[in-house]
PDB file of C-alpha atoms in Angstrom:
ATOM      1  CA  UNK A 277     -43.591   3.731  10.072  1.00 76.00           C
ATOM      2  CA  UNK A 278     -43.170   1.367   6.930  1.00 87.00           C
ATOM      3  CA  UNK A 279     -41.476  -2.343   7.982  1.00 92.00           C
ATOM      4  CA  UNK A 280     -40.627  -4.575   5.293  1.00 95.00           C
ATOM      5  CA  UNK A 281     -40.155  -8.450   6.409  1.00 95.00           C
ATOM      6  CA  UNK A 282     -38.641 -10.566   3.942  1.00 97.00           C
ATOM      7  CA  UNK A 283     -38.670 -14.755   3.326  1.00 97.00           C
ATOM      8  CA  UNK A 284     -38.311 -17.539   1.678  1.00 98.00           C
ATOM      9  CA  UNK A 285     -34.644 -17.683   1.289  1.00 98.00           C
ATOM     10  CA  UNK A 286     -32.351 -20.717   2.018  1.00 98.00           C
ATOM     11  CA  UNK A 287     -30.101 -23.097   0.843  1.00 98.00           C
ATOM     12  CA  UNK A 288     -30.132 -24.797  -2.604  1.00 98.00           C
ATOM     13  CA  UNK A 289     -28.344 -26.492  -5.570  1.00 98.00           C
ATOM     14  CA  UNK A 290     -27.729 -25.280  -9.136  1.00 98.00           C
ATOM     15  CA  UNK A 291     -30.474 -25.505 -10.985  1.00 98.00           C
ATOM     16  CA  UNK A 292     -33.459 -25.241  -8.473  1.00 98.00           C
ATOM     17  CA  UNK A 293     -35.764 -22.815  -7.646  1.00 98.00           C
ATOM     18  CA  UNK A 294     -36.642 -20.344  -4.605  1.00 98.00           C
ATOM     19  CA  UNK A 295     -39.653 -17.487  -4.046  1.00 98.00           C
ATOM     20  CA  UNK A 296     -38.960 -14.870  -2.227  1.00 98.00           C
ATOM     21  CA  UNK A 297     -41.795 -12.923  -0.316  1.00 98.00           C
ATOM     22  CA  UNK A 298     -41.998  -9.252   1.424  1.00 97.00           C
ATOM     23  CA  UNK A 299     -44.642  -8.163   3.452  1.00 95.00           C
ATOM     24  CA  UNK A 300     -44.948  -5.096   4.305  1.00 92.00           C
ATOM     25  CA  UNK A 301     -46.881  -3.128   7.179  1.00 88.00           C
ATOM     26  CA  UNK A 302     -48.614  -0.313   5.781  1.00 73.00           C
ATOM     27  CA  UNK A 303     -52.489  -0.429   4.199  1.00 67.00           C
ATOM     28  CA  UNK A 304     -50.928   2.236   1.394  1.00 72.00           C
ATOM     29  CA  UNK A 305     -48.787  -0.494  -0.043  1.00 79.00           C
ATOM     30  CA  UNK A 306     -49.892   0.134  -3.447  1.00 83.00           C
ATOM     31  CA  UNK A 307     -48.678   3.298  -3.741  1.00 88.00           C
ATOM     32  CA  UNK A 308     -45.163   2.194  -3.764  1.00 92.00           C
ATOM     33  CA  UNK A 309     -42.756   0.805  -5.941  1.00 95.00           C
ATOM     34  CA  UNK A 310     -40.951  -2.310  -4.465  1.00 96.00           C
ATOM     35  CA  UNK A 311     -37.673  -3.648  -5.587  1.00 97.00           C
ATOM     36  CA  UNK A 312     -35.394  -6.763  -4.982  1.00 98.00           C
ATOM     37  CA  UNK A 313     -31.681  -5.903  -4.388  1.00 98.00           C
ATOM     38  CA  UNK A 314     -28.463  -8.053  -3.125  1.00 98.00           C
ATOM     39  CA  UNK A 315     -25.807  -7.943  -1.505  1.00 98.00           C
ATOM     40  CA  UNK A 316     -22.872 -10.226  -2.080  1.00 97.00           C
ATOM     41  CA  UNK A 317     -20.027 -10.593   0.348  1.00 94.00           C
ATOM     42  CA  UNK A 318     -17.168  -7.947  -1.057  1.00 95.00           C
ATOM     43  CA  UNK A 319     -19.593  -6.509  -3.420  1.00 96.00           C
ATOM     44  CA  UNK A 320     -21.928  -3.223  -3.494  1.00 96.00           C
ATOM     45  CA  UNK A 321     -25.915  -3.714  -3.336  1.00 97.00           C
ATOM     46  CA  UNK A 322     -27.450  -3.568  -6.805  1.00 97.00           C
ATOM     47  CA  UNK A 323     -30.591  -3.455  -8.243  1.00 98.00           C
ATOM     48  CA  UNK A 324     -32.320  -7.323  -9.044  1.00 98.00           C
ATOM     49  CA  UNK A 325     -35.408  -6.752 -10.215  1.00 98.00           C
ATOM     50  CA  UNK A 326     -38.430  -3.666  -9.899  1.00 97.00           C
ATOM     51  CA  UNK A 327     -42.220  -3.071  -9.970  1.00 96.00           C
ATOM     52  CA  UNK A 328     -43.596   0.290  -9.955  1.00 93.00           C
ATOM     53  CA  UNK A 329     -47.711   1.017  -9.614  1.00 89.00           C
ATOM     54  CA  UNK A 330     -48.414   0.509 -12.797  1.00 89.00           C
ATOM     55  CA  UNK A 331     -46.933  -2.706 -13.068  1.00 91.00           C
ATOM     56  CA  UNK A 332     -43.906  -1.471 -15.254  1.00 95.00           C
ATOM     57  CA  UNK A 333     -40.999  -3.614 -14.558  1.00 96.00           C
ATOM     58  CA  UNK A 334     -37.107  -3.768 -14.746  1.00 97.00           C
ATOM     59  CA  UNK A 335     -34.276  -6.613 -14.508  1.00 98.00           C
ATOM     60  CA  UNK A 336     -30.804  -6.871 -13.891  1.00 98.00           C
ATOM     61  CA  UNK A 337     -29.662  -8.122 -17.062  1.00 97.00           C
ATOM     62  CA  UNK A 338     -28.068 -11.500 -14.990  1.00 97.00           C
ATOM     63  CA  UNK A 339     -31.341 -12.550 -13.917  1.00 98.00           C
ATOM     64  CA  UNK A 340     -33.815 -11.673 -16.936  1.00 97.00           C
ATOM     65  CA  UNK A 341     -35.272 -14.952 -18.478  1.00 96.00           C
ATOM     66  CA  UNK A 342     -34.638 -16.405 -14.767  1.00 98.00           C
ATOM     67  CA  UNK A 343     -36.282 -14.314 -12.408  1.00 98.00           C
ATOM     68  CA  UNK A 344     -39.955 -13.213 -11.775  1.00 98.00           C
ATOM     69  CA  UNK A 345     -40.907 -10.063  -9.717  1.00 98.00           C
ATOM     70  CA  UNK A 346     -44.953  -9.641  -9.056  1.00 96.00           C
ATOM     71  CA  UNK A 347     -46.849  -7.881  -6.564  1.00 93.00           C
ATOM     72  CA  UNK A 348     -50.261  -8.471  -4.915  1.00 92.00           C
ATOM     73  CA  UNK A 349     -51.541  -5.431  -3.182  1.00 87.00           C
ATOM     74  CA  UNK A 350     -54.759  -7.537  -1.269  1.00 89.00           C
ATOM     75  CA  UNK A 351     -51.801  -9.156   0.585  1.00 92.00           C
ATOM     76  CA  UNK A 352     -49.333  -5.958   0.590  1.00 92.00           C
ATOM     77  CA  UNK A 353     -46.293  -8.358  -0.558  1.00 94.00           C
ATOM     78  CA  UNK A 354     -43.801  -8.583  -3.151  1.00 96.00           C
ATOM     79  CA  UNK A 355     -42.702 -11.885  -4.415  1.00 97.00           C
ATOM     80  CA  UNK A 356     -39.577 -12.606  -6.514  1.00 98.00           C
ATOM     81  CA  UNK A 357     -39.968 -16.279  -8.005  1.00 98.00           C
ATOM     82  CA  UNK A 358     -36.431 -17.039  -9.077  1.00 98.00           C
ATOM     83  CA  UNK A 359     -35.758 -20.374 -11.364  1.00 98.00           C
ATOM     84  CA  UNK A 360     -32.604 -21.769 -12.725  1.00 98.00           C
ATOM     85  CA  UNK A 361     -30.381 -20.741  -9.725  1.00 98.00           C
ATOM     86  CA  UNK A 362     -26.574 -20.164 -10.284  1.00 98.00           C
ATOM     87  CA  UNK A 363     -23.800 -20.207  -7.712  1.00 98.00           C
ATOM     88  CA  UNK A 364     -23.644 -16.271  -8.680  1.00 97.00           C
ATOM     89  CA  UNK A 365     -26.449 -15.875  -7.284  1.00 98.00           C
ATOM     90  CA  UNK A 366     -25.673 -16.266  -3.769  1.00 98.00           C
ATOM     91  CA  UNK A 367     -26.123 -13.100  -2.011  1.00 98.00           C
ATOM     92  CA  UNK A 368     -28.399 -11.413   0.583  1.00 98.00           C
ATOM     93  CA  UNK A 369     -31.352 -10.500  -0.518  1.00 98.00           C
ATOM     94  CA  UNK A 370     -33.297  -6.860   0.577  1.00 98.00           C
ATOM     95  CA  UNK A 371     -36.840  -5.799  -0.307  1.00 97.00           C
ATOM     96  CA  UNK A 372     -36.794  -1.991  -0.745  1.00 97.00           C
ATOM     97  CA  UNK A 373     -39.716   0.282  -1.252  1.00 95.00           C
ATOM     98  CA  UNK A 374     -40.081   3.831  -2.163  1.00 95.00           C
ATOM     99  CA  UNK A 375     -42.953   6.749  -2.916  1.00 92.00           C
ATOM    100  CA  UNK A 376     -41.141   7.413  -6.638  1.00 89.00           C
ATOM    101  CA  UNK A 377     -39.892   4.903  -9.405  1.00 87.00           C
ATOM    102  CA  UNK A 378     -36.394   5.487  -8.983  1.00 94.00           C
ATOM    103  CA  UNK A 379     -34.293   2.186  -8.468  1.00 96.00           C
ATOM    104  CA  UNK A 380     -30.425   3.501  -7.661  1.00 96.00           C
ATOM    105  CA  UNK A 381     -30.325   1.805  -3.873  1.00 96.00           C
ATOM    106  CA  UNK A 382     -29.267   5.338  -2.340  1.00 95.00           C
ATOM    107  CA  UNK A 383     -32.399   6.705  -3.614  1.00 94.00           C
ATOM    108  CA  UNK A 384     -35.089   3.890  -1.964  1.00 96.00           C
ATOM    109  CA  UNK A 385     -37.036   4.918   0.929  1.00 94.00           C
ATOM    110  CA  UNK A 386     -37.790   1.683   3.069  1.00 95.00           C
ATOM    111  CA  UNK A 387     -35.625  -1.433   3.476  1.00 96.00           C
ATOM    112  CA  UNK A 388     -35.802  -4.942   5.124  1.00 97.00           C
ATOM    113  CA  UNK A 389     -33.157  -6.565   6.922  1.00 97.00           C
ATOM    114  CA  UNK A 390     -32.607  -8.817   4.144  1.00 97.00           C
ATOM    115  CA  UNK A 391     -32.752 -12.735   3.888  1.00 98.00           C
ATOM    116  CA  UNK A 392     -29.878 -15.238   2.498  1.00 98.00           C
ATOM    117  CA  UNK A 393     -29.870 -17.093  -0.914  1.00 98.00           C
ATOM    118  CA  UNK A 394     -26.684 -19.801  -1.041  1.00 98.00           C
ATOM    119  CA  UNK A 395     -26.613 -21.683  -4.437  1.00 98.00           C
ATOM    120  CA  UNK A 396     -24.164 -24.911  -4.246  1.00 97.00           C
ATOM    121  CA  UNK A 397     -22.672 -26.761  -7.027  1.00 93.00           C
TER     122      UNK A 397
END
């Protein structure tokens, strides 16, 4: 019912700068809260960075300062504008949505197949 279709990702050096988009298929998109997650190899998937309806947000506490999460529901995408990249960074990155504001991954409704971030020395 719901497909999420994320972009933008890619290969970069320390320092530089990526945006991240999610589209996704449904004409209730604003109804839902939409969250960035990643995956590293080894590592669980954890929360990056959330919008709800109201425009409310939340950060990982790695990224804060760095990373920007904004939504614009004329387009029915999700954007995460991320700036001063670190090698720690590198990961998969999912969009996720869901009906409630509730961000543990187990929890989220809808999820894209994800698209890679490598940061390089």
């Amino acid at each position: 019912q719901v497909e999420l279709v994320e972009s933008g990702g890619g290969s970069v050096q320390a320092g530089g700068s990526l945006r991240l988009s999610c589209v996704v298929s449904r004409n209730i998109f604003s109804r839902y809260t939409m969250g960035w997650y990643r995956q590293a190899t080894g590592k669980q998937r954890e929360l990056v960075a959330g919008i709800n309806r109201s425009g409310s947000l939340i950060y990982a506490t790695a990224v804060t300062d760095r990373f920007t999460i904004a939504r614009d529901n004329a387009k029915s995408t999700v954007y995460l504008q991320m700036n001063s990249l670190k090698p720690e960074d590198s990961a998969i990155y999912y969009c996720s949505a869901a009906l409630a504001a509730r961000w543990d991954p187990e929890y989220r409704d809808y999820w894209g197949q994800g698209t890679q971030v490598t940061v390089s020395l």
